[in-house]
Amino acid sequence: MSAARTGWQAIHQEVLRRIHDRVWRPGEMIPNEAELAREFGCARATVNRALRALAESGTLERRRRAGTRVALHPVLRATLAIPITRLEIEETGARYGYRLLESGLAPAPGGLGCSGPDKALHVRALHLADERPYLLEDRWISMAAVPDVLTADLASESANEWLVRNAPFTDGESILSAAVAGEAEAALLEAVPGAALFVIERTTRDGAAVITTVRLVHAPGYSMRMAVG
Amino acid sequence: MSAARTGWQAIHQEVLRRIHDRVWRPGEMIPNEAELAREFGCARATVNRALRALAESGTLERRRRAGTRVALHPVLRATLAIPITRLEIEETGARYGYRLLESGLAPAPGGLGCSGPDKALHVRALHLADERPYLLEDRWISMAAVPDVLTADLASESANEWLVRNAPFTDGESILSAAVAGEAEAALLEAVPGAALFVIERTTRDGAAVITTVRLVHAPGYSMRMAVG
DNA sequence: TAGTGGTCTAGACCACCTG
DNA sequence: AGGTGGTCTAGACCACTAG
């Protein structure tokens, strides 16, 4: 198990047990750090280490002066690892394939960049698993933010992978949704028109500047697994 | 900003800057804690605090004896808050509505429980936003794990909400996918048959015992936003 | 303004693992 | 075998905020 007989993990575990067993109920205050340190016979810093971990995971709510309480709405946080598409496919044991469909400069669409009509690189590509369509990628890359992308050979390496290695970013967001396959998409993904497709639209930024916006359309049958807890 | 002139957050920020500016490149080793402590003029524990945070976010990889290196594949972790459905709807400013469709005991389906054919409570319900269908919930609740659920009034409070308050869990998983609306689902969600629906299948456990398995089918147009970074 | 968590320190010992 | 991160300690000061 993840048990620990000593140290901050033991305290972490014991606090979790008390919450689980309703010794400390949601919304209730728990003793302060000094008190718990006395109870567990350790330094306050050790208690702090355990309670901080529980606060970071959303189990506890801590505020100076106000003290520590059990979170009222156990805000579940699901964590999702977003790998490079090639690795995602190879991890399933399938052979990875990649086909560049289209690549060219074009005026950037609305969302990309902030200062007027920037130039952008528009790339469409298909990722394959065991020679079968797996993911359709439709991407805009800001030339202002990543001019070097012109030197990349996007026929042999996906924009996804090149960007991960060469375009540092600070933050971004993803929007997940479901969409019906149109005729064009269906043909590329070897699906029937009308099939349900899992779509991810992701934007990544470096500070305020948008680096890239991408629409990822998965072949039918795709599902995304997330751990909870 | 999230800047900090002193303390571990300053070190956290400076390390991020060096990675971002490619002073330390992906896969490269960085100086050990003692060295950095000398450079920054602080205690080793302070450096440890900063580097540990970066390791937890996947930016650094740390191993005893081997040292600390910049993560090779910046494993993006997207965090998703899973609120109570009622709160999720109310946060958009819409009026929340709830309609219990069906509730009854039945032999548990395959995945639920581990020891033979357990009894389970099968609940189907519809969540509404501004009187319009928002989410169709089809849930199995293990009677072995949560016998008290029989005392709940699932006509006035959703199983979702009752479970969050009364059935502590330790872990679980969610699977996201896209599905085509069948006739029955379409009717309930006031959608056209053939529409693309966003589906979440979630299982939560308490230790080894499954508490509940639920299939959540969202009305067309639903999307889920996740922060990246 | 007093009490709480947040952080830092200097030192120490330990667990792990690579070379 | 020895160096690395992981952790603990005892004490101190600081930052925030409820009352």
Short mmCIF file of C-alpha atoms (C1' of nucleotides) in Angstrom, two decimals:
data_model
loop_
_atom_site.label_atom_id
_atom_site.label_comp_id
_atom_site.label_asym_id
_atom_site.label_seq_id
_atom_site.Cartn_x
_atom_site.Cartn_y
_atom_site.Cartn_z
CA MET A 1 0.00 0.00 0.00
CA SER A 2 0.94 3.65 0.10
CA ALA A 3 1.11 3.35 3.86
CA ALA A 4 3.87 4.86 5.94
CA ARG A 5 4.52 4.18 9.58
CA THR A 6 6.41 7.36 10.16
CA GLY A 7 6.88 10.80 8.70
CA TRP A 8 4.53 13.23 7.07
CA GLN A 9 2.93 10.52 4.94
CA ALA A 10 1.71 8.78 8.07
CA ILE A 11 0.01 11.99 9.15
CA HIS A 12 -1.34 12.51 5.63
CA GLN A 13 -2.84 9.04 5.77
CA GLU A 14 -4.25 9.41 9.25
CA VAL A 15 -5.96 12.69 8.36
CA LEU A 16 -7.45 11.06 5.28
CA ARG A 17 -8.70 8.22 7.46
CA ARG A 18 -10.38 10.62 9.88
CA ILE A 19 -12.09 12.38 7.02
CA HIS A 20 -13.11 9.14 5.39
CA ASP A 21 -14.45 7.75 8.66
CA ARG A 22 -16.27 11.02 9.35
CA VAL A 23 -14.31 11.76 12.51
CA TRP A 24 -13.80 15.14 10.88
CA ARG A 25 -16.82 15.96 8.75
CA PRO A 26 -16.94 18.09 5.62
CA GLY A 27 -16.94 21.76 6.55
CA GLU A 28 -15.61 21.11 10.02
CA MET A 29 -12.52 22.74 11.44
CA ILE A 30 -9.65 20.51 12.41
CA PRO A 31 -7.08 21.21 15.13
CA ASN A 32 -4.32 23.64 14.28
CA GLU A 33 -0.82 22.62 13.29
CA ALA A 34 0.70 23.09 16.72
CA GLU A 35 -1.92 20.89 18.34
CA LEU A 36 -1.54 18.14 15.77
CA ALA A 37 2.23 18.30 16.12
CA ARG A 38 1.82 17.62 19.83
CA GLU A 39 -0.61 14.78 19.17
CA PHE A 40 1.63 13.10 16.61
CA GLY A 41 4.80 13.89 18.50
CA CYS A 42 6.57 15.63 15.67
CA ALA A 43 7.65 19.08 14.56
CA ARG A 44 5.05 21.50 13.28
CA ALA A 45 6.80 21.58 9.90
CA THR A 46 6.02 17.89 9.49
CA VAL A 47 2.33 18.47 10.13
CA ASN A 48 2.48 21.40 7.73
CA ARG A 49 3.95 19.18 5.04
CA ALA A 50 1.08 16.71 5.37
CA LEU A 51 -1.70 19.29 5.54
CA ARG A 52 -0.26 21.25 2.64
CA ALA A 53 -0.36 18.16 0.46
CA LEU A 54 -4.00 17.62 1.42
CA ALA A 55 -4.82 21.25 0.66
CA GLU A 56 -3.17 21.00 -2.75
CA SER A 57 -5.29 17.98 -3.58
CA GLY A 58 -8.42 19.87 -2.55
CA THR A 59 -9.19 17.73 0.48
CA LEU A 60 -8.60 20.53 2.97
CA GLU A 61 -9.12 24.26 2.85
CA ARG A 62 -6.57 26.32 4.71
CA ARG A 63 -6.52 30.01 5.50
CA ARG A 64 -4.29 31.99 7.74
CA ARG A 65 -5.87 33.00 10.95
CA ALA A 66 -9.04 31.12 10.04
CA GLY A 67 -7.49 27.69 10.36
CA THR A 68 -7.97 24.46 8.46
CA ARG A 69 -11.26 22.82 7.56
CA VAL A 70 -12.36 19.77 5.63
CA ALA A 71 -13.38 20.83 2.13
CA LEU A 72 -17.13 21.04 1.77
CA HIS A 73 -17.42 20.04 -1.85
CA PRO A 74 -14.78 17.39 -2.38
CA VAL A 75 -13.65 19.06 -5.58
CA LEU A 76 -12.51 16.08 -7.56
CA ARG A 77 -9.51 16.79 -9.66
CA ALA A 78 -8.92 14.53 -12.57
CA THR A 79 -5.48 14.64 -14.03
CA LEU A 80 -4.84 13.90 -17.63
CA ALA A 81 -1.47 13.35 -19.19
CA ILE A 82 -1.31 14.78 -22.69
CA PRO A 83 1.52 13.05 -24.45
CA ILE A 84 2.93 13.51 -27.88
CA THR A 85 0.50 11.87 -30.28
CA ARG A 86 3.20 9.53 -31.58
CA LEU A 87 3.93 8.30 -28.07
CA GLU A 88 0.25 8.00 -27.25
CA ILE A 89 -0.15 5.65 -30.18
CA GLU A 90 3.06 3.72 -29.62
CA GLU A 91 2.11 3.12 -26.00
CA THR A 92 -0.87 1.08 -27.16
CA GLY A 93 1.54 -1.17 -29.03
CA ALA A 94 0.46 0.06 -32.45
CA ARG A 95 2.76 1.23 -35.24
CA TYR A 96 2.71 4.98 -35.62
CA GLY A 97 2.20 6.60 -39.00
CA TYR A 98 2.00 10.20 -40.09
CA ARG A 99 0.83 11.88 -43.25
CA LEU A 100 1.06 15.59 -43.95
CA LEU A 101 -2.03 16.65 -45.86
CA GLU A 102 -1.49 20.34 -46.34
CA SER A 103 0.85 23.07 -45.22
CA GLY A 104 0.83 26.71 -46.18
CA LEU A 105 0.89 30.29 -45.06
CA ALA A 106 -2.42 32.03 -44.64
CA PRO A 107 -3.93 34.91 -42.76
CA ALA A 108 -4.49 33.81 -39.21
CA PRO A 109 -8.05 33.12 -38.14
CA GLY A 110 -9.71 35.29 -35.57
CA GLY A 111 -8.58 33.72 -32.35
CA LEU A 112 -4.89 33.59 -33.20
CA GLY A 113 -2.65 36.43 -32.14
CA CYS A 114 -3.86 39.75 -30.88
CA SER A 115 -2.40 42.47 -33.09
CA GLY A 116 -4.28 42.56 -36.34
CA PRO A 117 -4.17 40.04 -39.18
CA ASP A 118 -1.01 38.05 -38.43
CA LYS A 119 0.40 35.56 -40.82
CA ALA A 120 0.10 31.97 -39.68
CA LEU A 121 1.13 28.55 -40.84
CA HIS A 122 -1.82 26.31 -41.51
CA VAL A 123 -1.08 22.61 -41.23
CA ARG A 124 -3.37 19.65 -41.73
CA ALA A 125 -2.12 16.17 -41.03
CA LEU A 126 -3.28 12.67 -40.26
CA HIS A 127 -1.88 10.44 -37.53
CA LEU A 128 -2.21 6.71 -38.08
CA ALA A 129 -2.16 3.71 -35.78
CA ASP A 130 -1.29 0.46 -37.53
CA GLU A 131 -1.92 2.14 -40.89
CA ARG A 132 -5.44 3.14 -39.87
CA PRO A 133 -6.53 6.75 -39.36
CA TYR A 134 -6.37 7.68 -35.71
CA LEU A 135 -6.36 11.45 -35.44
CA LEU A 136 -6.95 14.34 -37.78
CA GLU A 137 -4.97 17.45 -36.87
CA ASP A 138 -5.90 20.90 -38.14
CA ARG A 139 -3.46 23.43 -36.77
CA TRP A 140 -2.63 27.13 -37.00
CA ILE A 141 0.80 28.22 -35.87
CA SER A 142 1.53 31.87 -35.24
CA MET A 143 4.43 33.06 -37.38
CA ALA A 144 4.92 35.95 -35.02
CA ALA A 145 5.39 33.69 -32.02
CA VAL A 146 7.27 30.86 -33.73
CA PRO A 147 9.02 32.10 -36.89
CA ASP A 148 11.43 29.13 -36.75
CA VAL A 149 8.62 26.79 -37.69
CA LEU A 150 9.41 27.51 -41.36
CA THR A 151 12.67 25.64 -40.93
CA ALA A 152 10.87 22.53 -39.69
CA ASP A 153 10.31 19.62 -42.04
CA LEU A 154 6.68 19.00 -41.25
CA ALA A 155 6.47 16.21 -43.79
CA SER A 156 8.60 13.90 -41.68
CA GLU A 157 7.88 15.18 -38.20
CA SER A 158 4.46 16.26 -36.96
CA ALA A 159 3.89 19.84 -35.97
CA ASN A 160 2.75 18.49 -32.62
CA GLU A 161 6.14 17.01 -31.93
CA TRP A 162 8.16 19.86 -33.37
CA LEU A 163 6.32 22.38 -31.24
CA VAL A 164 6.74 20.39 -28.06
CA ARG A 165 10.48 20.38 -28.58
CA ASN A 166 10.95 23.90 -29.91
CA ALA A 167 8.20 26.20 -28.75
CA PRO A 168 8.13 26.66 -24.99
CA PHE A 169 4.77 27.69 -23.66
CA THR A 170 3.50 28.91 -20.35
CA ASP A 171 -0.15 27.89 -20.34
CA GLY A 172 -3.18 27.12 -22.41
CA GLU A 173 -6.54 25.46 -22.45
CA SER A 174 -8.35 22.55 -24.01
CA ILE A 175 -11.98 22.20 -24.90
CA LEU A 176 -13.39 18.71 -25.31
CA SER A 177 -16.55 18.05 -27.25
CA ALA A 178 -18.38 15.65 -29.51
CA ALA A 179 -19.07 16.31 -33.17
CA VAL A 180 -20.75 14.58 -36.06
CA ALA A 181 -18.46 13.50 -38.88
CA GLY A 182 -18.93 15.49 -42.08
CA GLU A 183 -18.25 13.96 -45.48
CA ALA A 184 -14.69 15.24 -45.74
CA GLU A 185 -13.72 14.25 -42.22
CA ALA A 186 -15.36 10.89 -42.59
CA ALA A 187 -13.41 10.16 -45.75
CA LEU A 188 -10.09 11.04 -44.16
CA LEU A 189 -10.79 9.06 -41.02
CA GLU A 190 -12.29 6.13 -42.92
CA ALA A 191 -15.49 6.57 -40.97
CA VAL A 192 -19.09 6.73 -42.04
CA PRO A 193 -20.57 10.21 -42.32
CA GLY A 194 -22.67 10.82 -39.25
CA ALA A 195 -20.33 8.98 -36.89
CA ALA A 196 -19.67 10.57 -33.51
CA LEU A 197 -16.17 12.00 -33.19
CA PHE A 198 -14.28 13.05 -30.11
CA VAL A 199 -12.83 16.52 -30.63
CA ILE A 200 -10.20 18.42 -28.71
CA GLU A 201 -9.55 22.06 -29.43
CA ARG A 202 -6.42 23.29 -27.74
CA THR A 203 -4.73 26.65 -27.58
CA THR A 204 -1.29 27.15 -26.07
CA ARG A 205 0.28 30.47 -25.22
CA ASP A 206 3.60 31.90 -24.25
CA GLY A 207 2.66 34.67 -21.93
CA ALA A 208 0.00 36.66 -23.75
CA ALA A 209 0.98 35.50 -27.25
CA VAL A 210 -0.87 32.58 -28.79
CA ILE A 211 1.57 30.00 -30.14
CA THR A 212 -0.80 27.59 -31.76
CA THR A 213 -4.42 26.61 -31.99
CA VAL A 214 -5.30 23.09 -33.01
CA ARG A 215 -8.42 21.05 -33.64
CA LEU A 216 -7.84 17.36 -33.04
CA VAL A 217 -10.53 15.06 -34.41
CA HIS A 218 -10.28 11.47 -33.30
CA ALA A 219 -11.44 8.47 -35.28
CA PRO A 220 -14.65 6.81 -34.06
CA GLY A 221 -14.20 4.59 -31.03
CA TYR A 222 -11.65 6.84 -29.38
CA SER A 223 -11.98 7.36 -25.66
CA MET A 224 -9.95 9.28 -23.14
CA ARG A 225 -9.25 7.86 -19.72
CA MET A 226 -8.72 10.04 -16.68
CA ALA A 227 -7.73 9.11 -13.17
CA VAL A 228 -9.89 10.48 -10.39
CA GLY A 229 -8.61 11.13 -6.91
CA MET B 1 1.84 38.52 -11.55
CA SER B 2 2.77 35.36 -9.75
CA ALA B 3 6.22 36.80 -9.25
CA ALA B 4 8.07 36.67 -5.99
CA ARG B 5 11.29 38.51 -5.17
CA THR B 6 12.24 36.21 -2.35
CA GLY B 7 11.61 32.74 -1.06
CA TRP B 8 11.10 29.43 -2.78
CA GLN B 9 8.70 30.91 -5.31
CA ALA B 10 11.47 33.13 -6.63
CA ILE B 11 13.62 30.06 -7.20
CA HIS B 12 10.65 28.24 -8.72
CA GLN B 13 10.19 31.11 -11.13
CA GLU B 14 13.87 31.43 -11.98
CA VAL B 15 14.16 27.72 -12.74
CA LEU B 16 11.10 27.96 -14.98
CA ARG B 17 12.70 30.90 -16.76
CA ARG B 18 15.92 29.00 -17.38
CA ILE B 19 13.97 26.09 -18.82
CA HIS B 20 11.81 28.37 -20.91
CA ASP B 21 14.84 30.28 -22.23
CA ARG B 22 16.65 27.01 -22.92
CA VAL B 23 19.44 27.73 -20.48
CA TRP B 24 18.65 24.25 -19.19
CA ARG B 25 17.40 22.12 -22.08
CA PRO B 26 14.96 19.23 -21.91
CA GLY B 27 16.75 16.10 -20.75
CA GLU B 28 19.65 18.03 -19.28
CA MET B 29 20.81 17.70 -15.71
CA ILE B 30 20.63 20.77 -13.53
CA PRO B 31 22.91 21.54 -10.57
CA ASN B 32 22.16 19.73 -7.34
CA GLU B 33 20.33 21.25 -4.43
CA ALA B 34 23.42 22.19 -2.46
CA GLU B 35 24.92 24.04 -5.41
CA LEU B 36 21.71 25.93 -6.13
CA ALA B 37 21.38 26.81 -2.47
CA ARG B 38 24.82 28.41 -2.63
CA GLU B 39 23.94 30.25 -5.84
CA PHE B 40 20.68 31.62 -4.49
CA GLY B 41 22.07 32.21 -1.03
CA CYS B 42 19.46 30.23 0.83
CA ALA B 43 19.06 26.98 2.72
CA ARG B 44 18.94 23.73 0.82
CA ALA B 45 15.42 23.12 2.11
CA THR B 46 14.26 26.21 0.26
CA VAL B 47 15.70 24.95 -2.99
CA ASN B 48 14.14 21.58 -2.27
CA ARG B 49 10.76 23.21 -1.83
CA ALA B 50 10.99 24.88 -5.23
CA LEU B 51 12.32 21.86 -7.10
CA ARG B 52 9.78 19.54 -5.49
CA ALA B 53 6.95 21.74 -6.73
CA LEU B 54 8.40 21.63 -10.24
CA ALA B 55 8.75 17.86 -10.06
CA GLU B 56 5.14 17.50 -8.94
CA SER B 57 4.00 19.51 -11.93
CA GLY B 58 6.02 17.30 -14.23
CA THR B 59 8.52 19.97 -15.24
CA LEU B 60 11.49 18.27 -13.58
CA GLU B 61 12.36 14.65 -12.99
CA ARG B 62 14.16 13.90 -9.78
CA ARG B 63 15.82 10.73 -8.58
CA ARG B 64 18.06 10.06 -5.66
CA ARG B 65 21.66 9.73 -6.53
CA ALA B 66 20.87 10.42 -10.20
CA GLY B 67 20.06 14.07 -9.63
CA THR B 68 17.52 16.39 -11.23
CA ARG B 69 16.90 16.83 -14.93
CA VAL B 70 14.51 18.82 -17.07
CA ALA B 71 11.66 16.58 -18.14
CA LEU B 72 12.14 15.35 -21.68
CA HIS B 73 8.52 15.21 -22.70
CA PRO B 74 6.86 18.12 -20.93
CA VAL B 75 4.05 15.90 -19.72
CA LEU B 76 1.19 18.32 -19.76
CA ARG B 77 -1.21 17.77 -16.97
CA ALA B 78 -4.65 19.15 -17.42
CA THR B 79 -6.69 19.48 -14.30
CA LEU B 80 -10.43 19.27 -14.37
CA ALA B 81 -12.69 20.14 -11.52
CA ILE B 82 -15.67 17.82 -11.37
CA PRO B 83 -18.34 19.61 -9.41
CA ILE B 84 -21.75 18.49 -8.39
CA THR B 85 -23.96 18.64 -11.46
CA ARG B 86 -26.33 21.07 -9.80
CA LEU B 87 -23.48 23.46 -9.04
CA GLU B 88 -22.04 23.04 -12.50
CA ILE B 89 -25.33 24.20 -13.96
CA GLU B 90 -25.95 26.96 -11.44
CA GLU B 91 -22.48 28.38 -12.07
CA THR B 92 -23.52 29.14 -15.65
CA GLY B 93 -26.33 31.24 -14.27
CA ALA B 94 -29.04 28.80 -15.34
CA ARG B 95 -31.84 27.47 -13.17
CA TYR B 96 -31.23 23.90 -12.12
CA GLY B 97 -33.89 21.25 -12.52
CA TYR B 98 -33.95 17.57 -11.74
CA ARG B 99 -36.28 14.77 -12.74
CA LEU B 100 -36.03 11.21 -11.49
CA LEU B 101 -36.95 8.87 -14.33
CA GLU B 102 -36.55 5.48 -12.75
CA SER B 103 -35.28 3.91 -9.58
CA GLY B 104 -35.25 0.29 -8.61
CA LEU B 105 -33.29 -2.67 -7.34
CA ALA B 106 -31.76 -4.97 -9.90
CA PRO B 107 -28.95 -7.45 -10.22
CA ALA B 108 -25.75 -5.50 -10.65
CA PRO B 109 -24.23 -5.42 -14.11
CA GLY B 110 -20.91 -7.08 -14.73
CA GLY B 111 -18.48 -4.38 -13.74
CA LEU B 112 -20.07 -3.57 -10.42
CA GLY B 113 -18.78 -5.25 -7.30
CA CYS B 114 -16.45 -8.19 -7.25
CA SER B 115 -18.15 -11.02 -5.36
CA GLY B 116 -20.80 -12.54 -7.56
CA PRO B 117 -24.17 -11.07 -8.51
CA ASP B 118 -24.63 -8.26 -6.00
CA LYS B 119 -27.83 -6.34 -5.72
CA ALA B 120 -27.60 -2.80 -6.93
CA LEU B 121 -29.79 0.28 -7.14
CA HIS B 122 -30.39 1.39 -10.68
CA VAL B 123 -31.24 5.06 -11.07
CA ARG B 124 -31.99 7.02 -14.18
CA ALA B 125 -32.48 10.76 -13.97
CA LEU B 126 -32.42 13.91 -16.02
CA HIS B 127 -30.70 17.13 -15.04
CA LEU B 128 -32.10 20.31 -16.54
CA ALA B 129 -30.71 23.78 -17.12
CA ASP B 130 -33.37 26.46 -17.51
CA GLU B 131 -36.00 23.74 -18.00
CA ARG B 132 -34.06 22.23 -20.89
CA PRO B 133 -32.44 18.80 -20.78
CA TYR B 134 -28.77 19.09 -19.89
CA LEU B 135 -27.55 15.71 -18.72
CA LEU B 136 -28.92 12.20 -18.70
CA GLU B 137 -27.66 10.13 -15.78
CA ASP B 138 -27.78 6.34 -15.77
CA ARG B 139 -26.31 5.03 -12.54
CA TRP B 140 -25.77 1.79 -10.67
CA ILE B 141 -25.11 2.01 -6.96
CA SER B 142 -23.73 -0.98 -5.08
CA MET B 143 -26.04 -2.00 -2.24
CA ALA B 144 -23.16 -3.83 -0.62
CA ALA B 145 -21.00 -0.71 -0.49
CA VAL B 146 -23.73 1.86 0.22
CA PRO B 147 -26.75 0.22 1.87
CA ASP B 148 -27.88 3.57 3.28
CA VAL B 149 -28.78 4.74 -0.21
CA LEU B 150 -32.21 3.18 0.30
CA THR B 151 -32.96 5.84 2.88
CA ALA B 152 -32.21 8.63 0.41
CA ASP B 153 -35.05 10.44 -1.30
CA LEU B 154 -33.74 10.33 -4.82
CA ALA B 155 -36.83 12.05 -6.16
CA SER B 156 -35.85 15.35 -4.60
CA GLU B 157 -32.08 15.05 -4.46
CA SER B 158 -29.95 13.58 -7.22
CA ALA B 159 -27.97 10.44 -6.55
CA ASN B 160 -24.94 12.41 -7.63
CA GLU B 161 -25.36 14.85 -4.80
CA TRP B 162 -26.39 12.30 -2.19
CA LEU B 163 -23.35 10.17 -2.91
CA VAL B 164 -20.93 13.07 -2.73
CA ARG B 165 -22.19 13.85 0.74
CA ASN B 166 -22.64 10.35 2.08
CA ALA B 167 -20.39 7.89 0.31
CA PRO B 168 -16.70 8.60 0.84
CA PHE B 169 -14.48 7.20 -1.87
CA THR B 170 -10.80 6.75 -2.31
CA ASP B 171 -10.32 6.73 -6.06
CA GLY B 172 -11.87 6.08 -9.41
CA GLU B 173 -11.65 6.75 -13.09
CA SER B 174 -13.50 8.50 -15.86
CA ILE B 175 -13.69 7.61 -19.52
CA LEU B 176 -14.70 10.34 -21.95
CA SER B 177 -16.04 9.55 -25.37
CA ALA B 178 -18.43 10.61 -28.10
CA ALA B 179 -21.59 8.72 -29.00
CA VAL B 180 -24.43 9.00 -31.47
CA ALA B 181 -27.84 9.71 -29.97
CA GLY B 182 -30.24 6.80 -30.21
CA GLU B 183 -33.98 7.36 -30.43
CA ALA B 184 -34.61 7.00 -26.70
CA GLU B 185 -31.75 9.22 -25.65
CA ALA B 186 -32.63 11.77 -28.29
CA ALA B 187 -36.19 11.98 -27.04
CA LEU B 188 -35.14 12.49 -23.44
CA LEU B 189 -32.53 15.10 -24.32
CA GLU B 190 -34.78 16.82 -26.86
CA ALA B 191 -32.17 16.20 -29.51
CA VAL B 192 -32.42 14.82 -33.00
CA PRO B 193 -31.49 11.15 -33.37
CA GLY B 194 -27.98 10.98 -34.81
CA ALA B 195 -26.71 13.99 -32.87
CA ALA B 196 -23.25 13.71 -31.34
CA LEU B 197 -23.31 13.41 -27.57
CA PHE B 198 -20.50 13.86 -25.09
CA VAL B 199 -20.39 10.88 -22.73
CA ILE B 200 -18.63 10.40 -19.43
CA GLU B 201 -18.50 6.99 -17.80
CA ARG B 202 -17.23 7.17 -14.28
CA THR B 203 -16.56 4.55 -11.64
CA THR B 204 -15.71 5.41 -8.07
CA ARG B 205 -14.36 3.02 -5.48
CA ASP B 206 -13.77 2.83 -1.78
CA GLY B 207 -10.66 0.76 -1.55
CA ALA B 208 -11.34 -2.28 -3.72
CA ALA B 209 -15.13 -2.03 -3.55
CA VAL B 210 -16.97 -0.29 -6.35
CA ILE B 211 -19.39 2.30 -5.00
CA THR B 212 -21.07 3.43 -8.15
CA THR B 213 -20.80 3.34 -11.91
CA VAL B 214 -22.48 6.03 -13.92
CA ARG B 215 -22.97 6.93 -17.55
CA LEU B 216 -23.48 10.64 -18.06
CA VAL B 217 -24.82 11.65 -21.45
CA HIS B 218 -24.73 15.36 -22.18
CA ALA B 219 -27.12 17.22 -24.41
CA PRO B 220 -25.76 18.28 -27.80
CA GLY B 221 -23.53 21.33 -27.67
CA TYR B 222 -21.92 20.45 -24.39
CA SER B 223 -18.22 21.01 -24.10
CA MET B 224 -15.76 20.56 -21.30
CA ARG B 225 -13.02 23.05 -20.65
CA MET B 226 -9.70 22.09 -19.13
CA ALA B 227 -6.81 24.25 -18.06
CA VAL B 228 -3.40 23.26 -19.35
CA GLY B 229 -0.20 24.03 -17.48
"C1'" DT C 1 -4.44 42.74 17.44
"C1'" DA C 2 -3.84 38.23 18.34
"C1'" DG C 3 -3.81 33.66 16.35
"C1'" DT C 4 -3.25 31.04 12.37
"C1'" DG C 5 -0.79 29.14 8.54
"C1'" DG C 6 3.47 30.22 5.40
"C1'" DT C 7 8.09 30.15 5.16
"C1'" DC C 8 13.00 30.06 6.19
"C1'" DT C 9 17.15 28.27 8.51
"C1'" DA C 10 21.10 25.29 9.77
"C1'" DG C 11 21.99 21.06 10.69
"C1'" DA C 12 21.32 16.28 10.74
"C1'" DC C 13 20.24 11.58 9.40
"C1'" DC C 14 18.27 8.46 6.13
"C1'" DA C 15 16.89 5.92 1.69
"C1'" DC C 16 18.04 5.11 -2.51
"C1'" DC C 17 20.58 4.03 -6.42
"C1'" DT C 18 24.08 4.71 -9.99
"C1'" DG C 19 28.66 3.85 -11.24
"C1'" DA D 1 30.74 3.29 -1.84
"C1'" DG D 2 29.50 7.63 -2.03
"C1'" DG D 3 26.60 11.30 -3.67
"C1'" DT D 4 21.92 12.59 -4.36
"C1'" DG D 5 17.40 13.85 -3.03
"C1'" DG D 6 13.93 13.02 0.98
"C1'" DT D 7 12.83 14.15 5.31
"C1'" DC D 8 12.86 15.72 10.11
"C1'" DT D 9 13.87 19.09 13.77
"C1'" DA D 10 13.63 23.24 16.77
"C1'" DG D 11 13.22 27.62 16.49
"C1'" DA D 12 12.21 31.91 14.44
"C1'" DC D 13 9.97 35.54 11.88
"C1'" DC D 14 6.50 36.93 8.59
"C1'" DA D 15 1.78 37.55 6.21
"C1'" DC D 16 -2.65 37.48 6.50
"C1'" DT D 17 -7.12 38.14 8.43
"C1'" DA D 18 -11.10 37.21 11.66
"C1'" DG D 19 -13.10 39.29 15.41
#
